[in-house]
Amino acid sequence: MKIAMVSEHANPLAVVGSVDAGGQNVHVDALATGLVARGHEVTVFTRRDSPGAPERVVGPGGYVVHHVTAGPPADVPKDDLWRHMPEFSARLADLWRRGGFDIAHAHFWMSGWATRAAARRVGIPWAMTFHALGSVKRRHQAERDTSPPGRIEVERGLCATADLVIATCRDEVRELTELGMARSRARIIPCGVDVEHFTAVPPEAPGGRLLAVGRLVERKGLGDTLRALARVPDATLTIAGGPTPDALPLDPEYRRLRAIARGAGCLDRVRFLGAVARDRLPGVIAAADVVVVAPWYEPFGIVPLEAMACGRPVVGTAVGGLLDTVVPGRTGELVPPRDPDALAAALDGLLADPARLRRYGAAGARRARSLYTWGHVAAATETALQSLLTRVPQEVTP
Ligand code: UDP
C-alpha cells in the first residue's frame, strides 16, 4: 500500500518529552517504521514548525516525512493549531492528487478533520486513531481545558464518518461509543513497545528506587506520586521528562511539582532529570525497582509497556490503557486515580517484597513481548487498512 499518515502536531522525528511531544510522536514513528518493514510505502504529513526543515526527509525508519506549510513555520501550541487546519487540509488534497496514495490514516482529531476533507477530494478511504479525546479531557480538566471550542462535536463527526476507527484500548472504545460511535466501526489495536530497544535487564538488589517517566503536565499525576512518596519511608523518586535539564527551572509544572514535594517534606528524595533521550531511557528504567504511572486519565500510556519490556513492575492508576496493559497481582498493581494514600500503600507493599518485585518484572517482560511489540501493531494495522481497500470506491467530492 502507499499510505499517507497524517499527524499534524506530532512530528515522528521530534525529540519527545516536552509538553506537546510524547506518545503520539513515538507511535507514529514506530508504526510508520513497522509498515515500511512490511513492504509498504509510508509518507507522514506533519505541519512545518521550523523554516529550515526540508520539505521532504527520509527518517531512519525508511518512511518519508513531508513538512506541510500551514500557518507560521514556528512552534505553535497544539491547541492553537485548529485555525490552520483548513490550509493544512487543502495542501494535503493538492499533494495527494499528485501522490497516488491508496489510503490515509489520521492521528489526533485535527488530523482527522483535515484528512477527511482531503481523502474525500481524492477519493481514498481513511482510518482514524484519536490518541486522546476532547470529551475525556473536558471531564477531567473542566474550564482549564484549552482545547478549541467544538472539538467534541468534530470528534463525534469523525467517529460517524471514518471508514474505520482504530482504538488503542477497551476503555477508549467505551468512550467512543459514548460519543455515539457504532461499535462495529472500531477495531482495537494497542500501542506497542520496541522490545529490541527496551530489553529486560535483571534487577539489582531492591533499594526503594521509584521512577516516573512522562511529559510534565498536571494530568500525569506526578503531584499525587510526590504525595505518595512522602508516605513511603526511604524511597526515592526519579522523574524523567519535561524540557531539557537547563530549561527545567523555568518550567511552570516543574516549579509546581517542586513546591508540592517541598510541602510534603520529600523534596530531598526527588530528582528531576528533564527530557531523557530515547537511547538513554532503557538504562534509566533498568536503574529503578518500580515504575510509577499515576495519571488522572490516560488514553493509552506507552510508558507502562516500556517499563514492562525492561522487566520492571508497574504501579499505576486504573485508567485508560493501563486497564489492558497492566495485570494487577501479576505484572504490577493498579490503584484508583488521584489517591496518594492508595498509591503509597501499593508502593510500600511491593518495595518490601523482593520476590514479588522480581516475579512481576519477569511477567511484565513476557507480556510485553507476547502482546505489544510494534511488529504486532504494524501487522494488525496492515490488516485493518487493507480491509478498507476492498470496499466500494469512495465518492469524490469537488
Ligand atoms: N519519553 C521520552 N523521554 C522523556 C519523557 C517521555 O522518551 O523524557 C517518551 C516515553 O518513553 C514514551 C512517550 O514519551 O514513549 C510518552 O508516551 P505515553 O503514551 O506514556 O504518554 P503521552 O505523552 O502520549 O501522554
Tab-separated table of C-alpha atoms and ligand atoms in Angstrom:
chain	number	residue	atom	x	y	z
A	1	MET	CA	0.000	0.000	0.000
A	2	LYS	CA	1.002	3.577	-0.476
A	3	ILE	CA	-0.063	5.085	2.841
A	4	ALA	CA	-0.499	8.764	3.745
A	5	MET	CA	-0.203	9.078	7.504
A	6	VAL	CA	-1.259	12.420	8.955
A	7	SER	CA	-0.022	13.696	12.316
A	8	GLU	CA	-0.494	17.452	12.295
A	9	HIS	CA	1.349	18.396	15.513
A	10	ALA	CA	3.273	15.253	16.432
A	11	ASN	CA	6.298	15.018	14.160
A	12	PRO	CA	7.714	11.481	14.383
A	13	LEU	CA	11.231	12.893	14.116
A	14	ALA	CA	10.790	15.316	17.067
A	15	VAL	CA	12.543	14.990	20.420
A	16	VAL	CA	9.923	13.706	22.852
A	17	GLY	CA	9.294	14.652	26.478
A	18	SER	CA	8.160	18.271	26.107
A	19	VAL	CA	4.568	19.435	26.678
A	20	ASP	CA	3.253	18.618	23.189
A	21	ALA	CA	5.647	15.807	22.184
A	22	GLY	CA	5.096	12.382	23.708
A	23	GLY	CA	3.394	9.116	22.933
A	24	GLN	CA	1.855	10.168	19.607
A	25	ASN	CA	5.267	11.048	18.180
A	26	VAL	CA	6.643	7.681	19.324
A	27	HIS	CA	3.576	5.851	17.997
A	28	VAL	CA	3.611	7.428	14.532
A	29	ASP	CA	7.346	6.823	14.165
A	30	ALA	CA	7.156	3.170	15.227
A	31	LEU	CA	4.009	2.401	13.230
A	32	ALA	CA	5.373	4.030	10.061
A	33	THR	CA	8.652	2.144	10.524
A	34	GLY	CA	6.790	-1.125	11.061
A	35	LEU	CA	4.633	-0.664	7.956
A	36	VAL	CA	7.706	0.145	5.837
A	37	ALA	CA	9.334	-3.034	7.186
A	38	ARG	CA	6.273	-4.935	5.921
A	39	GLY	CA	6.814	-3.598	2.412
A	40	HIS	CA	4.555	-0.545	2.325
A	41	GLU	CA	5.411	2.978	1.247
A	42	VAL	CA	4.605	5.478	4.008
A	43	THR	CA	4.658	9.266	3.995
A	44	VAL	CA	3.924	11.087	7.255
A	45	PHE	CA	2.403	14.545	6.717
A	46	THR	CA	3.057	16.888	9.610
A	47	ARG	CA	2.885	20.658	9.993
A	48	ARG	CA	6.113	22.535	9.324
A	49	ASP	CA	7.218	24.085	12.641
A	50	SER	CA	10.609	25.444	11.603
A	51	PRO	CA	11.617	27.380	8.500
A	52	GLY	CA	14.785	25.323	7.965
A	53	ALA	CA	13.217	21.850	7.769
A	54	PRO	CA	13.410	20.339	4.262
A	55	GLU	CA	10.053	19.745	2.615
A	56	ARG	CA	10.632	16.005	2.451
A	57	VAL	CA	13.058	13.978	4.511
A	58	VAL	CA	13.531	10.238	4.895
A	59	GLY	CA	13.586	9.209	8.569
A	60	PRO	CA	15.707	6.388	9.994
A	61	GLY	CA	12.660	4.105	9.759
A	62	GLY	CA	12.593	4.389	5.963
A	63	TYR	CA	9.410	6.451	5.751
A	64	VAL	CA	9.195	9.967	4.322
A	65	VAL	CA	8.256	12.935	6.499
A	66	HIS	CA	6.578	15.680	4.491
A	67	HIS	CA	6.598	19.046	6.280
A	68	VAL	CA	3.426	20.785	5.174
A	69	THR	CA	3.391	24.565	5.353
A	70	ALA	CA	0.225	25.710	7.132
A	71	GLY	CA	0.398	28.675	9.481
A	72	PRO	CA	3.696	30.103	10.696
A	73	PRO	CA	6.757	27.850	10.310
A	74	ALA	CA	7.359	28.026	14.056
A	75	ASP	CA	6.344	26.253	17.260
A	76	VAL	CA	2.615	26.797	17.775
A	77	PRO	CA	0.925	25.247	20.856
A	78	LYS	CA	-1.200	22.275	19.841
A	79	ASP	CA	-4.421	23.927	20.955
A	80	ASP	CA	-3.758	26.946	18.686
A	81	LEU	CA	-3.355	24.875	15.527
A	82	TRP	CA	-7.047	24.432	14.753
A	83	ARG	CA	-7.295	27.685	12.780
A	84	HIS	CA	-4.585	26.447	10.414
A	85	MET	CA	-6.304	23.175	9.604
A	86	PRO	CA	-8.255	24.392	6.513
A	87	GLU	CA	-4.946	25.392	4.932
A	88	PHE	CA	-3.301	22.152	6.083
A	89	SER	CA	-6.153	20.093	4.620
A	90	ALA	CA	-6.150	21.955	1.295
A	91	ARG	CA	-2.431	21.304	0.932
A	92	LEU	CA	-2.912	17.624	1.729
A	93	ALA	CA	-5.510	17.362	-1.018
A	94	ASP	CA	-3.136	19.019	-3.534
A	95	LEU	CA	-0.288	16.716	-2.556
A	96	TRP	CA	-2.472	13.611	-2.612
A	97	ARG	CA	-3.913	14.412	-6.038
A	98	ARG	CA	-0.416	14.016	-7.425
A	99	GLY	CA	0.781	11.418	-4.920
A	100	GLY	CA	-1.152	8.282	-5.864
A	101	PHE	CA	-1.896	7.263	-2.273
A	102	ASP	CA	-4.140	4.247	-1.659
A	103	ILE	CA	-5.238	5.112	1.836
A	104	ALA	CA	-4.893	7.709	4.597
A	105	HIS	CA	-4.515	7.195	8.332
A	106	ALA	CA	-5.086	10.201	10.591
A	107	HIS	CA	-3.661	10.618	14.100
A	108	PHE	CA	-5.433	13.042	16.517
A	109	TRP	CA	-8.712	14.845	15.904
A	110	MET	CA	-7.352	17.833	13.974
A	111	SER	CA	-5.525	15.499	11.606
A	112	GLY	CA	-8.763	13.559	11.268
A	113	TRP	CA	-10.690	16.647	10.244
A	114	ALA	CA	-8.022	17.629	7.700
A	115	THR	CA	-7.694	14.070	6.415
A	116	ARG	CA	-11.409	13.508	5.919
A	117	ALA	CA	-11.761	16.537	3.667
A	118	ALA	CA	-8.623	15.715	1.666
A	119	ALA	CA	-9.417	11.999	1.361
A	120	ARG	CA	-12.910	12.788	0.094
A	121	ARG	CA	-11.490	15.115	-2.506
A	122	VAL	CA	-9.186	12.459	-3.930
A	123	GLY	CA	-11.485	9.507	-3.273
A	124	ILE	CA	-9.402	7.352	-0.950
A	125	PRO	CA	-10.534	5.601	2.248
A	126	TRP	CA	-9.273	6.818	5.598
A	127	ALA	CA	-8.796	5.467	9.088
A	128	MET	CA	-8.787	7.391	12.337
A	129	THR	CA	-6.724	6.980	15.512
A	130	PHE	CA	-7.668	9.588	18.129
A	131	HIS	CA	-4.836	9.202	20.675
A	132	ALA	CA	-6.844	11.453	23.035
A	133	LEU	CA	-10.466	12.566	23.268
A	134	GLY	CA	-11.842	16.023	23.935
A	135	SER	CA	-14.774	14.599	25.902
A	136	VAL	CA	-12.408	12.922	28.368
A	137	LYS	CA	-10.185	15.981	28.633
A	138	ARG	CA	-13.190	18.203	29.334
A	139	ARG	CA	-14.446	15.832	32.031
A	140	HIS	CA	-11.125	15.932	33.880
A	141	GLN	CA	-9.872	19.421	33.203
A	142	ALA	CA	-13.198	21.332	33.006
A	143	GLU	CA	-12.559	25.052	32.498
A	144	ARG	CA	-8.793	24.504	32.382
A	145	ASP	CA	-9.186	22.530	29.144
A	146	THR	CA	-7.659	24.747	26.450
A	147	SER	CA	-8.967	22.689	23.511
A	148	PRO	CA	-10.610	24.754	20.759
A	149	PRO	CA	-14.396	25.035	21.128
A	150	GLY	CA	-16.175	22.460	19.008
A	151	ARG	CA	-13.554	19.738	19.453
A	152	ILE	CA	-16.034	17.252	20.917
A	153	GLU	CA	-18.522	17.812	18.086
A	154	VAL	CA	-15.758	17.342	15.498
A	155	GLU	CA	-14.721	14.098	17.203
A	156	ARG	CA	-18.322	12.904	17.226
A	157	GLY	CA	-18.489	13.574	13.495
A	158	LEU	CA	-15.209	11.777	12.843
A	159	CYS	CA	-16.470	8.710	14.719
A	160	ALA	CA	-19.502	8.631	12.491
A	161	THR	CA	-17.721	9.153	9.177
A	162	ALA	CA	-14.295	7.496	9.349
A	163	ASP	CA	-14.074	4.340	7.253
A	164	LEU	CA	-12.506	2.756	10.309
A	165	VAL	CA	-11.731	3.927	13.845
A	166	ILE	CA	-8.624	2.338	15.321
A	167	ALA	CA	-8.959	2.475	19.119
A	168	THR	CA	-5.985	1.599	21.278
A	169	CYS	CA	-7.756	0.005	24.256
A	170	ARG	CA	-11.120	-1.178	25.569
A	171	ASP	CA	-11.616	1.932	27.636
A	172	GLU	CA	-11.280	4.102	24.531
A	173	VAL	CA	-13.952	2.042	22.760
A	174	ARG	CA	-16.259	2.694	25.710
A	175	GLU	CA	-15.587	6.432	25.456
A	176	LEU	CA	-16.129	6.386	21.691
A	177	THR	CA	-19.448	4.575	21.956
A	178	GLU	CA	-20.493	7.211	24.495
A	179	LEU	CA	-19.756	9.719	21.738
A	180	GLY	CA	-22.223	7.857	19.560
A	181	MET	CA	-19.890	5.596	17.593
A	182	ALA	CA	-21.336	2.286	16.478
A	183	ARG	CA	-19.158	-0.463	17.989
A	184	SER	CA	-18.782	-2.082	14.545
A	185	ARG	CA	-16.858	0.936	13.251
A	186	ALA	CA	-13.906	0.354	15.591
A	187	ARG	CA	-11.088	-2.124	15.900
A	188	ILE	CA	-8.754	-2.270	18.871
A	189	ILE	CA	-5.071	-2.166	18.017
A	190	PRO	CA	-2.912	-1.209	21.004
A	191	CYS	CA	0.209	0.907	21.036
A	192	GLY	CA	3.440	-1.032	21.147
A	193	VAL	CA	6.942	-1.043	22.520
A	194	ASP	CA	10.291	-1.524	20.821
A	195	VAL	CA	11.443	-4.713	22.534
A	196	GLU	CA	14.839	-4.625	20.807
A	197	HIS	CA	15.497	-1.272	22.456
A	198	PHE	CA	13.722	-1.801	25.782
A	199	THR	CA	15.263	-5.116	26.843
A	200	ALA	CA	14.781	-6.926	30.124
A	201	VAL	CA	17.690	-6.351	32.487
A	202	PRO	CA	17.875	-8.347	35.765
A	203	PRO	CA	17.119	-6.044	38.711
A	204	GLU	CA	19.759	-5.017	41.249
A	205	ALA	CA	19.178	-5.587	44.969
A	206	PRO	CA	15.995	-3.643	45.795
A	207	GLY	CA	16.681	-0.148	47.070
A	208	GLY	CA	13.349	1.689	47.079
A	209	ARG	CA	14.087	3.330	43.733
A	210	LEU	CA	10.941	4.666	42.058
A	211	LEU	CA	10.826	6.140	38.560
A	212	ALA	CA	8.198	8.192	36.721
A	213	VAL	CA	8.562	8.974	33.007
A	214	GLY	CA	6.419	11.409	31.059
A	215	ARG	CA	5.578	14.893	29.941
A	216	LEU	CA	5.387	17.363	32.811
A	217	VAL	CA	1.674	18.056	32.605
A	218	GLU	CA	-0.681	18.083	35.575
A	219	ARG	CA	-2.888	15.218	34.476
A	220	LYS	CA	0.071	12.805	34.542
A	221	GLY	CA	-0.460	12.711	38.321
A	222	LEU	CA	3.109	13.492	39.383
A	223	GLY	CA	1.679	15.617	42.204
A	224	ASP	CA	-0.106	12.516	43.560
A	225	THR	CA	3.087	10.485	43.080
A	226	LEU	CA	5.059	13.002	45.171
A	227	ARG	CA	2.405	12.971	47.901
A	228	ALA	CA	2.592	9.162	47.880
A	229	LEU	CA	6.401	9.281	48.035
A	230	ALA	CA	6.174	11.304	51.246
A	231	ARG	CA	4.323	8.346	52.764
A	232	VAL	CA	6.811	5.663	51.655
A	233	PRO	CA	9.777	5.919	54.005
A	234	ASP	CA	13.252	5.759	52.462
A	235	ALA	CA	12.032	5.526	48.849
A	236	THR	CA	13.475	7.873	46.222
A	237	LEU	CA	11.765	9.121	43.069
A	238	THR	CA	13.428	9.981	39.764
A	239	ILE	CA	11.285	11.919	37.287
A	240	ALA	CA	12.227	11.781	33.586
A	241	GLY	CA	10.506	14.197	31.226
A	242	GLY	CA	9.881	17.872	30.618
A	243	PRO	CA	12.208	20.301	28.876
A	244	THR	CA	15.970	19.813	28.668
A	245	PRO	CA	17.636	19.975	32.128
A	246	ASP	CA	18.939	23.536	31.641
A	247	ALA	CA	15.406	24.781	30.861
A	248	LEU	CA	13.737	22.934	33.775
A	249	PRO	CA	13.919	25.819	36.294
A	250	LEU	CA	11.713	27.918	34.010
A	251	ASP	CA	9.097	25.215	33.551
A	252	PRO	CA	5.895	26.090	35.492
A	253	GLU	CA	4.929	22.453	36.106
A	254	TYR	CA	8.427	21.643	37.397
A	255	ARG	CA	8.132	24.532	39.843
A	256	ARG	CA	4.678	23.458	40.914
A	257	LEU	CA	5.863	19.882	41.492
A	258	ARG	CA	8.878	21.014	43.491
A	259	ALA	CA	6.588	23.083	45.673
A	260	ILE	CA	4.371	20.027	46.270
A	261	ALA	CA	7.415	17.921	47.183
A	262	ARG	CA	8.707	20.627	49.500
A	263	GLY	CA	5.300	20.926	51.172
A	264	ALA	CA	5.055	17.145	51.553
A	265	GLY	CA	8.550	17.017	53.049
A	266	CYS	CA	10.139	14.750	50.433
A	267	LEU	CA	11.992	17.158	48.129
A	268	ASP	CA	15.340	15.708	49.232
A	269	ARG	CA	14.250	12.306	47.881
A	270	VAL	CA	13.259	13.545	44.397
A	271	ARG	CA	15.439	14.003	41.341
A	272	PHE	CA	14.240	15.650	38.113
A	273	LEU	CA	16.181	14.607	35.003
A	274	GLY	CA	14.363	16.724	32.402
A	275	ALA	CA	13.831	15.158	28.954
A	276	VAL	CA	15.686	11.878	28.578
A	277	ALA	CA	16.641	10.834	25.051
A	278	ARG	CA	15.270	7.539	23.740
A	279	ASP	CA	18.672	5.868	23.708
A	280	ARG	CA	19.227	6.597	27.420
A	281	LEU	CA	15.758	5.642	28.575
A	282	PRO	CA	16.200	1.836	28.912
A	283	GLY	CA	19.159	2.425	31.239
A	284	VAL	CA	17.155	4.881	33.331
A	285	ILE	CA	14.281	2.369	33.611
A	286	ALA	CA	16.640	-0.508	34.441
A	287	ALA	CA	18.064	1.510	37.359
A	288	ALA	CA	14.616	1.600	39.026
A	289	ASP	CA	12.869	-1.026	41.150
A	290	VAL	CA	9.363	0.094	40.234
A	291	VAL	CA	7.961	2.416	37.557
A	292	VAL	CA	5.078	4.559	38.821
A	293	VAL	CA	2.478	5.661	36.286
A	294	ALA	CA	-0.304	7.516	38.092
A	295	PRO	CA	-2.233	9.679	35.613
A	296	TRP	CA	-5.714	11.045	36.316
A	297	TYR	CA	-6.656	9.622	32.915
A	298	GLU	CA	-4.623	8.137	30.096
A	299	PRO	CA	-5.764	7.435	26.540
A	300	PHE	CA	-3.264	4.549	26.304
A	301	GLY	CA	0.097	5.074	28.015
A	302	ILE	CA	3.229	3.723	26.346
A	303	VAL	CA	5.441	4.161	29.429
A	304	PRO	CA	3.938	1.141	31.259
A	305	LEU	CA	4.839	-1.017	28.246
A	306	GLU	CA	8.393	0.331	28.203
A	307	ALA	CA	8.734	-0.468	31.906
A	308	MET	CA	7.353	-3.969	31.389
A	309	ALA	CA	9.652	-4.620	28.429
A	310	CYS	CA	12.600	-3.700	30.691
A	311	GLY	CA	11.365	-6.184	33.281
A	312	ARG	CA	10.179	-3.653	35.851
A	313	PRO	CA	6.842	-3.806	37.727
A	314	VAL	CA	4.358	-1.009	37.161
A	315	VAL	CA	2.329	0.572	39.927
A	316	GLY	CA	-0.259	2.674	38.213
A	317	THR	CA	-3.767	4.061	38.256
A	318	ALA	CA	-6.675	2.016	36.953
A	319	VAL	CA	-7.436	4.191	33.924
A	320	GLY	CA	-7.376	4.010	30.117
A	321	GLY	CA	-4.886	1.679	28.504
A	322	LEU	CA	-3.375	0.658	31.852
A	323	LEU	CA	-6.533	-1.407	32.423
A	324	ASP	CA	-5.414	-3.577	29.487
A	325	THR	CA	-1.624	-3.494	29.757
A	326	VAL	CA	-1.037	-3.914	33.496
A	327	VAL	CA	-2.332	-7.087	35.160
A	328	PRO	CA	-2.817	-6.389	38.887
A	329	GLY	CA	-1.233	-9.082	41.013
A	330	ARG	CA	0.791	-10.357	38.016
A	331	THR	CA	2.788	-7.540	36.394
A	332	GLY	CA	2.089	-4.702	38.817
A	333	GLU	CA	-0.660	-3.085	40.839
A	334	LEU	CA	-3.426	-0.652	39.917
A	335	VAL	CA	-4.989	1.829	42.340
A	336	PRO	CA	-7.741	4.447	41.903
A	337	PRO	CA	-6.567	7.706	40.304
A	338	ARG	CA	-5.882	10.786	42.459
A	339	ASP	CA	-5.477	8.701	45.608
A	340	PRO	CA	-1.962	9.203	47.062
A	341	ASP	CA	-2.766	7.009	50.099
A	342	ALA	CA	-3.700	4.029	47.932
A	343	LEU	CA	-0.645	4.641	45.740
A	344	ALA	CA	1.643	4.804	48.776
A	345	ALA	CA	0.197	1.589	50.205
A	346	ALA	CA	0.712	-0.282	46.913
A	347	LEU	CA	4.278	1.018	46.572
A	348	ASP	CA	5.169	0.320	50.183
A	349	GLY	CA	3.910	-3.253	49.984
A	350	LEU	CA	5.666	-4.010	46.727
A	351	LEU	CA	9.009	-2.435	47.630
A	352	ALA	CA	9.080	-4.541	50.796
A	353	ASP	CA	8.685	-7.777	48.832
A	354	PRO	CA	11.739	-8.545	46.644
A	355	ALA	CA	10.303	-11.848	45.384
A	356	ARG	CA	7.144	-10.124	44.138
A	357	LEU	CA	9.215	-7.371	42.513
A	358	ARG	CA	11.164	-9.973	40.538
A	359	ARG	CA	8.108	-12.025	39.635
A	360	TYR	CA	6.096	-9.022	38.407
A	361	GLY	CA	9.071	-7.743	36.426
A	362	ALA	CA	9.625	-11.050	34.639
A	363	ALA	CA	5.899	-11.490	33.920
A	364	GLY	CA	5.698	-7.944	32.535
A	365	ALA	CA	8.596	-8.594	30.172
A	366	ARG	CA	6.891	-11.738	28.864
A	367	ARG	CA	3.587	-9.902	28.447
A	368	ALA	CA	5.181	-7.007	26.535
A	369	ARG	CA	6.939	-9.417	24.187
A	370	SER	CA	3.958	-11.628	23.524
A	371	LEU	CA	1.295	-8.941	23.019
A	372	TYR	CA	2.722	-5.481	22.472
A	373	THR	CA	5.616	-5.415	20.001
A	374	TRP	CA	5.422	-2.783	17.272
A	375	GLY	CA	5.678	-5.724	14.853
A	376	HIS	CA	2.298	-6.962	16.136
A	377	VAL	CA	0.866	-3.460	15.937
A	378	ALA	CA	2.077	-2.899	12.355
A	379	ALA	CA	0.735	-6.280	11.217
A	380	ALA	CA	-2.682	-5.622	12.768
A	381	THR	CA	-2.781	-2.116	11.267
A	382	GLU	CA	-1.847	-3.502	7.858
A	383	THR	CA	-4.761	-5.953	8.012
A	384	ALA	CA	-7.131	-3.199	9.129
A	385	LEU	CA	-6.076	-0.782	6.400
A	386	GLN	CA	-6.133	-3.451	3.703
A	387	SER	CA	-9.705	-4.319	4.631
A	388	LEU	CA	-10.695	-0.798	3.579
A	389	LEU	CA	-9.189	-1.095	0.114
A	390	THR	CA	-11.590	-3.805	-0.913
A	391	ARG	CA	-14.603	-1.614	-0.185
A	392	VAL	CA	-16.653	0.204	-2.801
A	393	PRO	CA	-14.636	3.234	-4.004
A	394	GLN	CA	-15.344	6.484	-2.199
A	395	GLU	CA	-17.341	9.221	-3.804
A	396	VAL	CA	-15.053	12.020	-4.932
A	397	THR	CA	-16.246	15.421	-3.738
A	398	PRO	CA	-15.171	18.566	-5.554
B	1	UDP	N1	9.518	9.992	26.778
B	1	UDP	C1	10.863	10.043	26.489
B	1	UDP	N2	11.659	10.875	27.224
B	1	UDP	C2	11.180	11.613	28.238
B	1	UDP	C3	9.801	11.539	28.551
B	1	UDP	C4	8.983	10.717	27.796
B	1	UDP	O1	11.339	9.366	25.570
B	1	UDP	O2	11.959	12.328	28.861
B	1	UDP	C5	8.659	9.079	25.996
B	1	UDP	C6	8.210	7.857	26.785
B	1	UDP	O3	9.261	6.940	26.902
B	1	UDP	C7	7.043	7.373	25.961
B	1	UDP	C8	6.434	8.686	25.473
B	1	UDP	O4	7.437	9.701	25.601
B	1	UDP	O5	7.479	6.609	24.853
B	1	UDP	C9	5.230	9.060	26.302
B	1	UDP	O6	4.155	8.293	25.873
B	1	UDP	P1	2.865	7.981	26.760
B	1	UDP	O7	1.919	7.249	25.878
B	1	UDP	O8	3.253	7.284	28.016
B	1	UDP	O9	2.293	9.407	27.179
B	1	UDP	P2	1.799	10.659	26.274
B	1	UDP	O10	2.984	11.537	26.067
B	1	UDP	O11	1.263	10.133	24.985
B	1	UDP	O12	0.764	11.330	27.101
